[in-house]
Short mmCIF file of C-alpha atoms in Angstrom, two decimals:
data_model
loop_
_atom_site.label_atom_id
_atom_site.label_comp_id
_atom_site.label_asym_id
_atom_site.label_seq_id
_atom_site.Cartn_x
_atom_site.Cartn_y
_atom_site.Cartn_z
CA MET A 1 7.29 -25.39 -23.93
CA THR A 2 9.53 -23.63 -21.40
CA ARG A 3 11.65 -20.59 -22.10
CA GLY A 4 13.87 -18.62 -19.75
CA ARG A 5 15.77 -19.41 -16.55
CA VAL A 6 14.03 -21.91 -14.25
CA ASN A 7 14.81 -24.44 -11.57
CA PRO A 8 13.80 -27.74 -13.27
CA GLN A 9 12.33 -28.98 -9.97
CA PHE A 10 9.67 -26.28 -10.03
CA ARG A 11 8.06 -26.34 -13.45
CA LEU A 12 4.33 -25.69 -13.65
CA VAL A 13 3.54 -29.33 -14.34
CA ASP A 14 4.79 -30.10 -10.82
CA GLN A 15 2.10 -27.79 -9.48
CA GLY A 16 -0.68 -29.55 -11.37
CA ILE A 17 -0.74 -27.05 -14.24
CA GLU A 18 -0.74 -29.09 -17.44
CA GLY A 19 -1.65 -28.64 -21.07
CA THR A 20 -0.72 -24.98 -21.32
CA GLY A 21 0.79 -23.33 -24.37
CA SER A 22 4.21 -21.73 -24.10
CA VAL A 23 5.44 -20.95 -20.59
CA TYR A 24 8.03 -18.19 -20.24
CA TYR A 25 10.08 -18.43 -17.05
CA ASN A 26 11.81 -15.46 -15.45
CA LEU A 27 12.07 -13.30 -18.53
CA MET A 28 13.89 -10.05 -17.97
CA GLU A 29 12.57 -6.58 -18.74
CA PRO A 30 13.47 -6.30 -22.46
CA ALA A 31 11.81 -9.62 -23.30
CA LEU A 32 8.70 -8.81 -21.25
CA VAL A 33 8.27 -5.39 -22.85
CA GLU A 34 8.76 -6.97 -26.27
CA ALA A 35 6.20 -9.70 -25.52
CA ALA A 36 3.63 -7.21 -24.21
CA VAL A 37 3.90 -5.05 -27.32
CA GLN A 38 3.83 -8.02 -29.72
CA ARG A 39 0.75 -9.40 -27.95
CA LYS A 40 -0.90 -5.95 -28.18
CA GLU A 41 -1.19 -5.71 -24.40
CA GLY A 42 0.35 -2.26 -24.39
CA THR A 43 2.03 0.51 -26.35
CA LEU A 44 5.69 1.55 -26.29
CA GLY A 45 6.03 5.00 -24.76
CA ILE A 46 8.75 7.62 -24.50
CA GLY A 47 12.03 6.15 -23.29
CA GLY A 48 10.69 2.62 -23.63
CA ALA A 49 8.01 2.89 -20.95
CA LEU A 50 5.07 0.52 -21.42
CA LEU A 51 1.66 2.20 -21.66
CA VAL A 52 -1.21 -0.07 -20.64
CA SER A 53 -4.89 0.03 -19.79
CA THR A 54 -6.46 -2.12 -17.10
CA GLY A 55 -9.87 -2.05 -18.75
CA GLU A 56 -12.97 -2.17 -16.59
CA PHE A 57 -11.04 -2.43 -13.32
CA THR A 58 -8.92 0.63 -12.55
CA GLY A 59 -8.50 -0.25 -8.88
CA ARG A 60 -8.71 -3.13 -6.46
CA SER A 61 -11.91 -5.15 -5.94
CA PRO A 62 -12.05 -5.55 -2.14
CA LYS A 63 -15.56 -7.04 -2.18
CA ASP A 64 -14.28 -9.87 -4.39
CA LYS A 65 -11.46 -10.94 -2.07
CA PHE A 66 -11.85 -14.09 0.03
CA ILE A 67 -9.80 -16.12 2.51
CA VAL A 68 -10.43 -19.86 2.71
CA ARG A 69 -11.86 -20.74 6.11
CA THR A 70 -10.09 -23.80 7.57
CA GLU A 71 -9.07 -25.10 10.97
CA THR A 72 -5.81 -23.21 10.53
CA THR A 73 -7.41 -19.85 9.80
CA GLU A 74 -10.64 -20.13 11.82
CA SER A 75 -9.34 -18.43 14.96
CA GLU A 76 -6.67 -16.30 13.30
CA ILE A 77 -8.57 -14.23 10.72
CA TRP A 78 -10.54 -11.05 11.37
CA TRP A 79 -13.68 -12.38 9.73
CA ASP A 80 -15.61 -9.13 10.17
CA ASN A 81 -13.18 -7.62 7.67
CA ASN A 82 -12.34 -10.64 5.48
CA ALA A 83 -14.94 -12.64 3.55
CA PRO A 84 -14.70 -16.43 3.97
CA MET A 85 -14.64 -19.07 1.24
CA THR A 86 -15.12 -22.77 1.89
CA PRO A 87 -12.33 -25.24 1.05
CA ASP A 88 -14.66 -27.06 -1.35
CA ALA A 89 -15.49 -23.84 -3.20
CA PHE A 90 -11.79 -23.04 -3.52
CA ASP A 91 -11.00 -26.52 -4.82
CA GLN A 92 -13.71 -26.14 -7.45
CA LEU A 93 -12.39 -22.71 -8.37
CA LEU A 94 -8.88 -24.10 -8.74
CA GLU A 95 -10.06 -27.03 -10.86
CA ASP A 96 -12.01 -24.76 -13.19
CA MET A 97 -9.18 -22.24 -13.45
CA LEU A 98 -6.65 -24.95 -14.32
CA ALA A 99 -9.00 -26.24 -17.02
CA HIS A 100 -9.35 -22.70 -18.36
CA MET A 101 -5.56 -22.33 -18.54
CA LYS A 102 -5.08 -25.21 -20.96
CA GLY A 103 -3.68 -24.15 -24.32
CA ARG A 104 -2.86 -20.62 -23.15
CA ASP A 105 0.56 -19.01 -22.79
CA TYR A 106 1.82 -17.95 -19.35
CA PHE A 107 4.61 -15.85 -17.90
CA VAL A 108 6.23 -16.92 -14.63
CA GLN A 109 8.42 -14.95 -12.23
CA ASP A 110 10.16 -16.47 -9.21
CA LEU A 111 10.56 -13.59 -6.78
CA ILE A 112 11.29 -12.68 -3.17
CA ALA A 113 8.96 -10.84 -0.79
CA GLY A 114 10.96 -9.13 1.95
CA ALA A 115 14.46 -7.61 1.98
CA ASP A 116 15.46 -9.30 5.24
CA PRO A 117 16.74 -12.78 4.26
CA ALA A 118 15.74 -14.17 7.66
CA LEU A 119 12.10 -13.23 7.08
CA SER A 120 11.62 -13.26 3.31
CA ILE A 121 9.47 -15.75 1.40
CA GLY A 122 9.77 -17.10 -2.14
CA VAL A 123 6.75 -16.27 -4.29
CA ARG A 124 6.03 -17.74 -7.72
CA VAL A 125 3.74 -15.51 -9.79
CA ILE A 126 2.03 -17.02 -12.85
CA ASN A 127 0.51 -14.40 -15.15
CA GLU A 128 -1.60 -14.64 -18.26
CA LEU A 129 -0.46 -11.14 -19.28
CA ALA A 130 3.17 -10.34 -20.04
CA TRP A 131 2.79 -6.83 -18.66
CA HIS A 132 1.47 -8.18 -15.35
CA ASN A 133 4.61 -10.28 -15.17
CA LEU A 134 6.72 -7.18 -15.81
CA PHE A 135 4.77 -5.28 -13.15
CA ILE A 136 5.28 -7.89 -10.43
CA ARG A 137 8.94 -8.24 -11.44
CA HIS A 138 9.26 -4.54 -10.61
CA MET A 139 7.27 -4.75 -7.41
CA LEU A 140 8.87 -7.74 -5.68
CA ARG A 141 12.56 -8.37 -5.15
CA ARG A 142 14.45 -10.14 -7.91
CA PRO A 143 16.82 -13.00 -7.00
CA ASP A 144 20.24 -13.02 -8.64
CA ARG A 145 20.10 -15.04 -11.86
CA GLU A 146 22.40 -17.72 -10.46
CA ASP A 147 20.10 -18.15 -7.45
CA LEU A 148 17.12 -19.11 -9.60
CA ASP A 149 18.48 -22.65 -9.90
CA ARG A 150 17.94 -23.02 -6.15
CA PHE A 151 14.71 -21.04 -5.86
CA VAL A 152 11.93 -22.53 -3.72
CA ALA A 153 8.40 -21.24 -4.27
CA GLU A 154 6.82 -21.17 -0.83
CA TYR A 155 3.65 -19.47 -2.11
CA THR A 156 2.13 -19.27 -5.59
CA ILE A 157 -0.13 -16.69 -7.24
CA ILE A 158 -2.06 -17.59 -10.40
CA ASN A 159 -3.58 -14.59 -12.18
CA CYS A 160 -5.90 -15.21 -15.14
CA PRO A 161 -7.80 -12.05 -16.17
CA SER A 162 -9.66 -13.99 -18.89
CA PHE A 163 -11.13 -16.41 -16.33
CA LYS A 164 -14.59 -15.56 -15.03
CA ALA A 165 -15.71 -17.02 -11.73
CA ASP A 166 -19.21 -18.39 -11.14
CA PRO A 167 -20.60 -17.13 -7.80
CA ASP A 168 -22.92 -20.14 -7.39
CA ARG A 169 -20.20 -22.63 -8.24
CA HIS A 170 -17.25 -20.93 -6.52
CA GLY A 171 -18.82 -19.30 -3.48
CA CYS A 172 -17.76 -15.80 -4.45
CA ALA A 173 -19.57 -12.50 -5.03
CA SER A 174 -19.17 -11.94 -8.78
CA GLU A 175 -17.24 -13.08 -11.83
CA THR A 176 -14.18 -11.40 -10.30
CA VAL A 177 -12.35 -13.27 -7.57
CA ILE A 178 -9.23 -13.02 -5.40
CA ALA A 179 -9.08 -16.19 -3.29
CA VAL A 180 -6.38 -16.79 -0.68
CA ASN A 181 -5.75 -20.31 0.61
CA ILE A 182 -3.24 -20.19 3.47
CA ASP A 183 -3.17 -23.98 3.90
CA LYS A 184 -2.42 -24.63 0.22
CA LYS A 185 -0.12 -21.59 -0.02
CA LEU A 186 -1.98 -20.54 -3.13
CA ILE A 187 -3.71 -17.36 -4.31
CA LEU A 188 -6.06 -17.33 -7.33
CA ILE A 189 -7.01 -14.12 -9.17
CA GLY A 190 -9.56 -13.97 -11.99
CA ASN A 191 -11.44 -11.49 -14.18
CA THR A 192 -9.48 -8.33 -13.37
CA GLU A 193 -6.58 -6.72 -15.23
CA TYR A 194 -5.74 -4.35 -12.39
CA ALA A 195 -2.10 -5.25 -11.66
CA GLY A 196 -2.25 -4.02 -8.08
CA GLU A 197 -4.10 -7.21 -7.10
CA ASN A 198 -0.81 -9.10 -7.64
CA LYS A 199 1.09 -6.78 -5.32
CA LYS A 200 -1.52 -6.46 -2.57
CA SER A 201 -2.03 -10.24 -2.44
CA VAL A 202 1.57 -10.58 -1.32
CA PHE A 203 1.17 -7.75 1.19
CA GLY A 204 -1.91 -9.39 2.70
CA LEU A 205 -0.01 -12.68 2.94
CA LEU A 206 2.88 -11.06 4.83
CA ASN A 207 0.39 -9.27 7.08
CA TYR A 208 -0.85 -12.73 8.09
CA LEU A 209 2.51 -14.48 8.45
CA LEU A 210 4.79 -11.93 10.11
CA PRO A 211 2.96 -11.07 13.38
CA GLU A 212 3.48 -14.68 14.53
CA LYS A 213 7.22 -13.92 14.34
CA GLY A 214 6.90 -10.69 16.31
CA VAL A 215 7.28 -8.60 13.17
CA MET A 216 5.09 -5.54 12.59
CA PRO A 217 3.93 -5.38 8.93
CA MET A 218 3.25 -1.78 7.92
CA HIS A 219 1.37 -0.04 5.09
CA CYS A 220 3.90 2.76 4.99
CA SER A 221 6.71 4.37 3.06
CA ALA A 222 10.14 4.71 4.68
CA ASN A 223 13.42 6.56 4.32
CA HIS A 224 16.56 7.22 6.33
CA ALA A 225 19.17 9.95 6.64
CA ASN A 226 21.81 9.75 3.94
CA GLY A 227 24.63 7.57 5.22
CA ASN A 228 22.81 6.86 8.49
CA PRO A 229 20.33 3.93 8.39
CA ALA A 230 19.86 4.31 12.15
CA ASP A 231 17.96 7.56 11.48
CA THR A 232 14.92 5.91 9.89
CA ALA A 233 11.44 7.35 9.43
CA VAL A 234 8.25 5.57 8.40
CA PHE A 235 5.18 7.25 6.90
CA PHE A 236 1.78 5.63 7.40
CA GLY A 237 -1.03 6.90 5.21
CA LEU A 238 -3.96 6.06 2.98
CA SER A 239 -4.06 6.92 -0.71
CA GLY A 240 -3.86 10.65 -1.36
CA THR A 241 -2.25 11.66 1.94
CA GLY A 242 1.29 12.04 0.54
CA LYS A 243 2.89 8.74 1.57
CA THR A 244 4.90 8.34 -1.65
CA THR A 245 5.47 12.05 -2.24
CA LEU A 246 6.74 12.95 1.23
CA SER A 247 9.05 9.94 1.56
CA ALA A 248 10.72 10.75 -1.79
CA ASP A 249 13.04 13.31 -0.20
CA PRO A 250 16.23 13.99 -2.19
CA ASN A 251 18.01 14.69 1.12
CA ARG A 252 17.22 11.23 2.49
CA THR A 253 17.63 7.66 1.23
CA LEU A 254 14.38 6.01 0.13
CA LEU A 255 13.78 2.57 1.60
CA GLY A 256 10.43 2.04 -0.17
CA ASP A 257 7.10 3.70 -0.88
CA ASP A 258 4.41 1.33 0.39
CA GLU A 259 5.08 -1.86 2.39
CA HIS A 260 7.58 -2.53 5.17
CA GLY A 261 8.23 -4.70 8.20
CA TRP A 262 9.59 -3.78 11.63
CA SER A 263 11.50 -6.67 13.20
CA ASP A 264 13.90 -6.99 16.12
CA ARG A 265 16.66 -6.12 13.63
CA GLY A 266 15.04 -2.96 12.28
CA THR A 267 13.00 -1.82 9.29
CA PHE A 268 12.94 -3.65 5.96
CA ASN A 269 11.16 -3.18 2.65
CA PHE A 270 8.84 -5.92 1.44
CA GLU A 271 9.23 -4.82 -2.16
CA GLY A 272 11.75 -4.07 -4.88
CA GLY A 273 9.90 -1.27 -6.63
CA CYS A 274 7.41 1.58 -6.35
CA TYR A 275 3.83 2.05 -7.50
CA ALA A 276 3.18 5.79 -7.60
CA LYS A 277 0.04 7.73 -8.47
CA THR A 278 0.65 9.98 -11.47
CA ILE A 279 -2.38 12.28 -11.42
CA ASN A 280 -1.07 15.88 -11.54
CA LEU A 281 2.50 14.60 -11.23
CA SER A 282 4.96 17.36 -12.12
CA GLU A 283 8.66 17.49 -12.81
CA GLU A 284 9.03 20.52 -10.56
CA ALA A 285 7.34 19.07 -7.46
CA GLU A 286 8.43 15.41 -7.76
CA PRO A 287 11.36 15.21 -10.19
CA GLU A 288 12.52 11.72 -9.20
CA ILE A 289 9.11 10.08 -9.70
CA PHE A 290 8.38 12.14 -12.81
CA ALA A 291 11.62 10.97 -14.41
CA THR A 292 10.64 7.30 -14.06
CA CYS A 293 7.73 7.84 -16.47
CA SER A 294 10.12 7.99 -19.40
CA LYS A 295 12.48 5.22 -18.34
CA PHE A 296 12.69 1.82 -20.01
CA ALA A 297 10.15 -0.79 -18.85
CA THR A 298 8.32 1.49 -16.40
CA VAL A 299 4.69 0.39 -16.51
CA ILE A 300 2.30 3.34 -17.03
CA GLU A 301 -1.28 2.43 -16.09
CA ASN A 302 -4.43 4.11 -17.37
CA MET A 303 -2.89 7.39 -18.51
CA VAL A 304 -4.14 9.37 -21.48
CA PHE A 305 -1.36 9.95 -24.02
CA ASP A 306 -0.87 11.50 -27.45
CA GLU A 307 -1.16 8.68 -29.98
CA GLU A 308 1.50 10.24 -32.21
CA THR A 309 4.10 11.62 -29.78
CA ARG A 310 3.26 9.28 -26.86
CA GLU A 311 3.46 12.29 -24.56
CA LEU A 312 1.65 11.61 -21.28
CA ASP A 313 -1.17 13.81 -19.99
CA PHE A 314 -0.74 13.94 -16.22
CA GLU A 315 -3.87 16.05 -15.70
CA ASP A 316 -6.41 14.05 -17.74
CA SER A 317 -8.19 11.74 -15.30
CA SER A 318 -10.90 10.70 -17.77
CA LEU A 319 -9.86 7.04 -17.52
CA THR A 320 -9.42 7.12 -13.73
CA GLU A 321 -7.95 9.27 -11.00
CA ASN A 322 -6.03 6.16 -9.93
CA MET A 323 -3.55 6.34 -12.82
CA ARG A 324 -0.13 5.03 -11.80
CA CYS A 325 3.42 4.14 -12.75
CA ALA A 326 5.33 1.05 -11.57
CA TYR A 327 9.12 0.97 -11.65
CA PRO A 328 12.07 -0.72 -9.91
CA LEU A 329 13.63 1.03 -6.90
CA ASN A 330 16.92 1.61 -8.69
CA TYR A 331 15.12 4.15 -10.91
CA ILE A 332 15.10 6.49 -7.90
CA PRO A 333 18.64 7.95 -7.57
CA ASN A 334 18.72 7.95 -3.75
CA ALA A 335 17.00 4.61 -3.14
CA SER A 336 18.41 1.95 -0.83
CA MET A 337 19.38 -1.19 -2.69
CA SER A 338 19.60 -3.30 0.48
CA GLY A 339 16.04 -2.40 1.49
CA MET A 340 17.07 -2.56 5.15
CA ALA A 341 17.58 0.09 7.82
CA GLY A 342 17.39 0.65 11.57
CA HIS A 343 14.47 0.92 13.94
CA PRO A 344 12.22 3.89 13.16
CA LYS A 345 13.44 6.97 15.00
CA ASN A 346 10.35 8.84 13.82
CA ILE A 347 6.89 7.51 12.94
CA VAL A 348 4.70 9.78 10.86
CA MET A 349 0.97 9.18 10.45
CA LEU A 350 -0.34 11.09 7.45
CA THR A 351 -3.92 12.23 7.14
CA CYS A 352 -5.76 14.43 4.68
CA ASP A 353 -8.29 16.21 6.89
CA ALA A 354 -10.86 17.81 4.60
CA PHE A 355 -12.73 19.15 7.66
CA GLY A 356 -9.96 21.70 8.34
CA VAL A 357 -9.73 20.75 12.03
CA LEU A 358 -6.39 19.01 12.57
CA PRO A 359 -3.13 20.97 12.87
CA PRO A 360 -0.39 20.52 10.27
CA ILE A 361 1.67 18.52 12.77
CA ALA A 362 1.22 17.11 16.27
CA ARG A 363 3.32 14.94 18.59
CA LEU A 364 1.69 11.77 19.92
CA THR A 365 2.25 9.66 23.01
CA PRO A 366 2.55 5.88 22.38
CA GLU A 367 -1.09 5.45 23.47
CA GLN A 368 -2.24 8.26 21.18
CA ALA A 369 -0.21 6.71 18.39
CA MET A 370 -2.09 3.43 18.85
CA TYR A 371 -5.40 5.32 18.90
CA HIS A 372 -4.69 7.12 15.64
CA PHE A 373 -3.15 4.01 14.09
CA LEU A 374 -6.26 1.97 14.84
CA SER A 375 -8.46 4.85 13.63
CA GLY A 376 -6.59 5.28 10.31
CA PHE A 377 -8.39 8.55 9.56
CA THR A 378 -8.50 10.53 6.35
CA ALA A 379 -11.38 12.18 4.49
CA LYS A 380 -13.00 12.19 1.08
CA MET A 381 -13.63 15.65 -0.30
CA ALA A 382 -17.00 17.02 -1.40
CA GLY A 383 -17.43 16.73 -5.14
CA THR A 384 -15.13 13.75 -5.61
CA GLU A 385 -18.07 11.33 -5.71
CA ARG A 386 -21.62 11.69 -6.95
CA GLY A 387 -23.91 12.95 -4.19
CA LEU A 388 -21.06 13.87 -1.84
CA THR A 389 -21.80 17.45 -0.74
CA GLU A 390 -19.56 17.69 2.35
CA PRO A 391 -16.35 16.03 3.57
CA GLN A 392 -16.83 12.38 4.45
CA PRO A 393 -14.63 10.68 7.05
CA VAL A 394 -12.77 7.52 6.12
CA PHE A 395 -11.51 5.30 8.94
CA SER A 396 -9.31 2.52 7.58
CA THR A 397 -7.75 0.78 10.54
CA CYS A 398 -3.96 0.45 10.57
CA PHE A 399 -4.01 2.76 7.53
CA GLY A 400 -4.85 -0.24 5.37
CA ALA A 401 -7.89 -2.24 6.52
CA PRO A 402 -8.36 -4.10 3.18
CA PHE A 403 -4.95 -5.73 3.62
CA MET A 404 -5.27 -6.75 7.28
CA PRO A 405 -6.22 -10.42 7.75
CA ARG A 406 -5.79 -10.35 11.54
CA ARG A 407 -7.68 -8.25 14.06
CA PRO A 408 -6.51 -4.59 14.18
CA GLU A 409 -5.34 -4.72 17.80
CA THR A 410 -2.82 -7.41 16.79
CA TYR A 411 -1.01 -4.77 14.73
CA GLY A 412 -1.78 -1.93 17.17
CA ASN A 413 -0.25 -3.77 20.11
CA LEU A 414 2.83 -4.65 18.07
CA LEU A 415 3.25 -1.01 17.12
CA ARG A 416 2.89 0.26 20.69
CA GLU A 417 5.30 -2.36 22.06
CA LYS A 418 7.95 -1.49 19.46
CA ILE A 419 7.55 2.25 20.00
CA ALA A 420 8.05 1.75 23.74
CA ARG A 421 11.03 -0.56 23.28
CA HIS A 422 12.88 1.58 20.75
CA GLY A 423 11.84 5.07 21.83
CA SER A 424 10.35 6.18 18.52
CA THR A 425 8.81 9.65 18.33
CA CYS A 426 5.35 9.71 16.74
CA TRP A 427 3.88 12.53 14.69
CA LEU A 428 0.45 13.11 13.16
CA VAL A 429 0.74 15.19 9.98
CA ASN A 430 -2.25 16.75 8.24
CA SER A 431 -1.71 17.38 4.53
CA GLY A 432 -5.38 18.36 4.13
CA TRP A 433 -7.24 21.61 4.63
CA THR A 434 -6.71 24.76 6.69
CA GLY A 435 -8.79 27.91 7.12
CA GLY A 436 -12.01 25.99 6.64
CA SER A 437 -13.24 22.68 5.33
CA TYR A 438 -12.97 21.56 1.71
CA GLY A 439 -14.65 24.15 -0.54
CA LYS A 440 -14.04 27.02 1.91
CA GLY A 441 -10.52 26.64 3.19
CA SER A 442 -7.34 25.89 1.24
CA ARG A 443 -5.02 22.90 0.97
CA MET A 444 -2.10 22.90 3.38
CA PRO A 445 0.90 24.19 1.38
CA ILE A 446 3.23 21.32 0.53
CA LYS A 447 6.19 23.53 1.46
CA VAL A 448 4.79 23.89 4.98
CA THR A 449 4.33 20.13 5.31
CA ARG A 450 7.84 19.45 4.04
CA SER A 451 9.33 22.10 6.33
CA LEU A 452 7.60 20.71 9.42
CA LEU A 453 8.54 17.15 8.51
CA SER A 454 12.15 18.15 8.01
CA ALA A 455 12.19 19.81 11.45
CA ALA A 456 10.61 16.73 13.01
CA LEU A 457 13.06 14.33 11.38
CA ASN A 458 16.21 16.38 12.12
CA GLY A 459 15.20 16.80 15.76
CA SER A 460 14.85 20.57 15.83
CA LEU A 461 11.06 20.50 16.25
CA ALA A 462 11.41 18.56 19.49
CA GLU A 463 13.03 21.66 21.01
CA ALA A 464 9.96 23.80 20.28
CA GLU A 465 7.38 24.88 22.84
CA PHE A 466 4.20 22.79 22.59
CA ARG A 467 0.58 23.33 23.59
CA LYS A 468 -2.04 20.70 24.35
CA ASP A 469 -4.76 20.45 21.72
CA PRO A 470 -8.16 20.85 23.43
CA ASN A 471 -9.91 18.49 21.01
CA PHE A 472 -7.57 15.50 20.73
CA GLY A 473 -5.13 15.97 23.60
CA PHE A 474 -1.95 15.68 21.53
CA GLU A 475 0.90 18.22 21.58
CA VAL A 476 1.11 20.91 18.89
CA PRO A 477 4.15 23.18 18.38
CA ILE A 478 3.45 26.86 19.01
CA ALA A 479 6.10 28.00 16.55
CA ALA A 480 8.37 26.44 13.93
CA SER A 481 11.05 27.96 11.75
CA GLY A 482 9.81 29.03 8.32
CA VAL A 483 6.13 28.38 9.13
CA ALA A 484 3.56 31.07 9.88
CA GLU A 485 2.46 30.63 13.50
CA VAL A 486 -1.20 31.00 12.58
CA LEU A 487 -1.04 27.77 10.53
CA LEU A 488 -0.01 25.82 13.63
CA ASP A 489 -3.30 26.75 15.33
CA PRO A 490 -6.04 25.69 12.87
CA ARG A 491 -8.75 27.48 14.86
CA ARG A 492 -7.08 30.84 14.17
CA THR A 493 -7.07 30.17 10.42
CA TRP A 494 -10.89 30.08 10.27
CA GLU A 495 -12.72 33.34 9.62
CA ASN A 496 -15.44 32.30 12.06
CA GLN A 497 -13.85 30.47 14.98
CA ASP A 498 -17.22 29.36 16.35
CA ASP A 499 -17.69 27.43 13.10
CA TYR A 500 -14.32 25.77 13.73
CA ASP A 501 -15.46 24.69 17.21
CA VAL A 502 -18.61 23.11 15.77
CA GLN A 503 -16.60 21.27 13.11
CA ALA A 504 -14.00 20.13 15.63
CA ALA A 505 -16.65 18.72 17.98
CA LYS A 506 -18.21 16.93 15.04
CA LEU A 507 -14.89 15.33 14.05
CA VAL A 508 -14.06 14.28 17.62
CA ASP A 509 -17.46 12.58 17.82
CA MET A 510 -16.79 10.76 14.52
CA PHE A 511 -13.50 9.45 15.93
CA ALA A 512 -15.16 8.33 19.17
CA LYS A 513 -18.00 6.51 17.47
CA ASN A 514 -15.62 4.72 15.09
CA PHE A 515 -13.34 3.70 17.97
CA GLU A 516 -16.14 2.04 19.95
CA GLN A 517 -15.50 -1.18 17.98
CA TYR A 518 -12.02 -1.51 19.52
CA LEU A 519 -12.89 -0.76 23.15
CA PRO A 520 -13.39 -4.42 24.21
CA TYR A 521 -9.90 -5.30 22.96
CA ILE A 522 -7.65 -2.56 24.34
CA ASP A 523 -6.52 -1.35 27.77
CA GLU A 524 -7.57 1.79 29.63
CA THR A 525 -4.47 3.82 28.72
CA VAL A 526 -5.48 3.79 25.08
CA LYS A 527 -9.15 4.36 25.84
CA THR A 528 -8.27 7.63 27.57
CA ALA A 529 -5.64 8.70 25.04
CA VAL A 530 -7.93 11.27 23.45
CA ILE A 531 -9.92 13.99 25.12
CA SER A 532 -13.55 13.95 24.00
#
């Protein structure tokens, strides 16, 4: 049975999927919310938001992700970072998953990945859960209804949370599997209800496809000056560094909060929605994102709520600290509907330094930008994980190693070339600790970070006097309007400056040791970009 708008040439039976129950094609938000509630997948919240739980999996399963190793991918994939699966194992996985799907209902969305029509791809997403289908409808870009008759699915994702893989039979690591077959243009996901696997599968796919076209795929948020798309800024950063928060500036137009491309035409969003963390979210600090949590069809993941009033508890992380909301871009008042803007005028690399060493902002040369991009540094704080008694460095290359199928220098070289060609100014921004490491110092005030970012983006910070940082060699402003000068020199914020020197030397050494893996692949200008 088929229900909803669909191009008759692309029904599931044409993709070898037969014997299913009802198949719902391209349902819109009201029908998907209704289906999810009727099927007891979620609960209706305030304003018509959909409250759901992802069960055992409250985050991605990177150790369960595989790329099929073929002649096509053999020399293209960074196999040290991506686990291989044999073609035979994938074929067996596909056969068993299709058999499992018989008699079950499915929800299908035909969507677009990429706002630039010259570079976008058509993605068909087949979900066992109605709320997953709603989620991915938010996250990717939705074709006009009349265009669905002509839609061509270039790649397909099949997501069956009820399917359990067999490691011996399917060549995977556990009963959970995310298997990417570039040759067959097919991605299979099983035994996880975490909706982010749908979204990140598409991101990983674009990270593979776009570099061949000279396009830089970026794990970043982006915005531009109101009325001036030529004044674009991108914000690289790992989870918890402020990527979504700092790009949601009411004085600038939001392009997107997570995934973008940089082509010869400019910057473009891969997505059509946002996926924001909601832990400690407040109306005062982030009013635009907070407001989406009570809008119709917003998907609220893993949040504790009052069973009677449905009021959300933004501080209760008993289910997970990775609680989130997913919503379409048009729910943000100042969001760009085109998803396209100019070349980045400013590039911001966000880090949360729990060691208390890095300054709140620093200006980078193109070589230093490549160094810090390949390093992808942030830090876990003591006490956030069992047995963690001091800050722990995290180096996630390109600020998103789990999503990078190609070698890091592929992306690093693209970034450096584009910075040089378009004259982008690069900034390293530390939203982490000052006055000491985590447990002794204090978190960098968000008002300071916003003030420095504003000065960087409007050009006034470039007029400041800068000093050379003795540890990393980048330029640090000596003074900035509205910011206490002492904060711009992290050494001065420590009670014992000798302790700062010890911590700084320790962090520099961590950077150097991590970067040794890239030395055979880069030129001397990058190797000497940082003073050690």
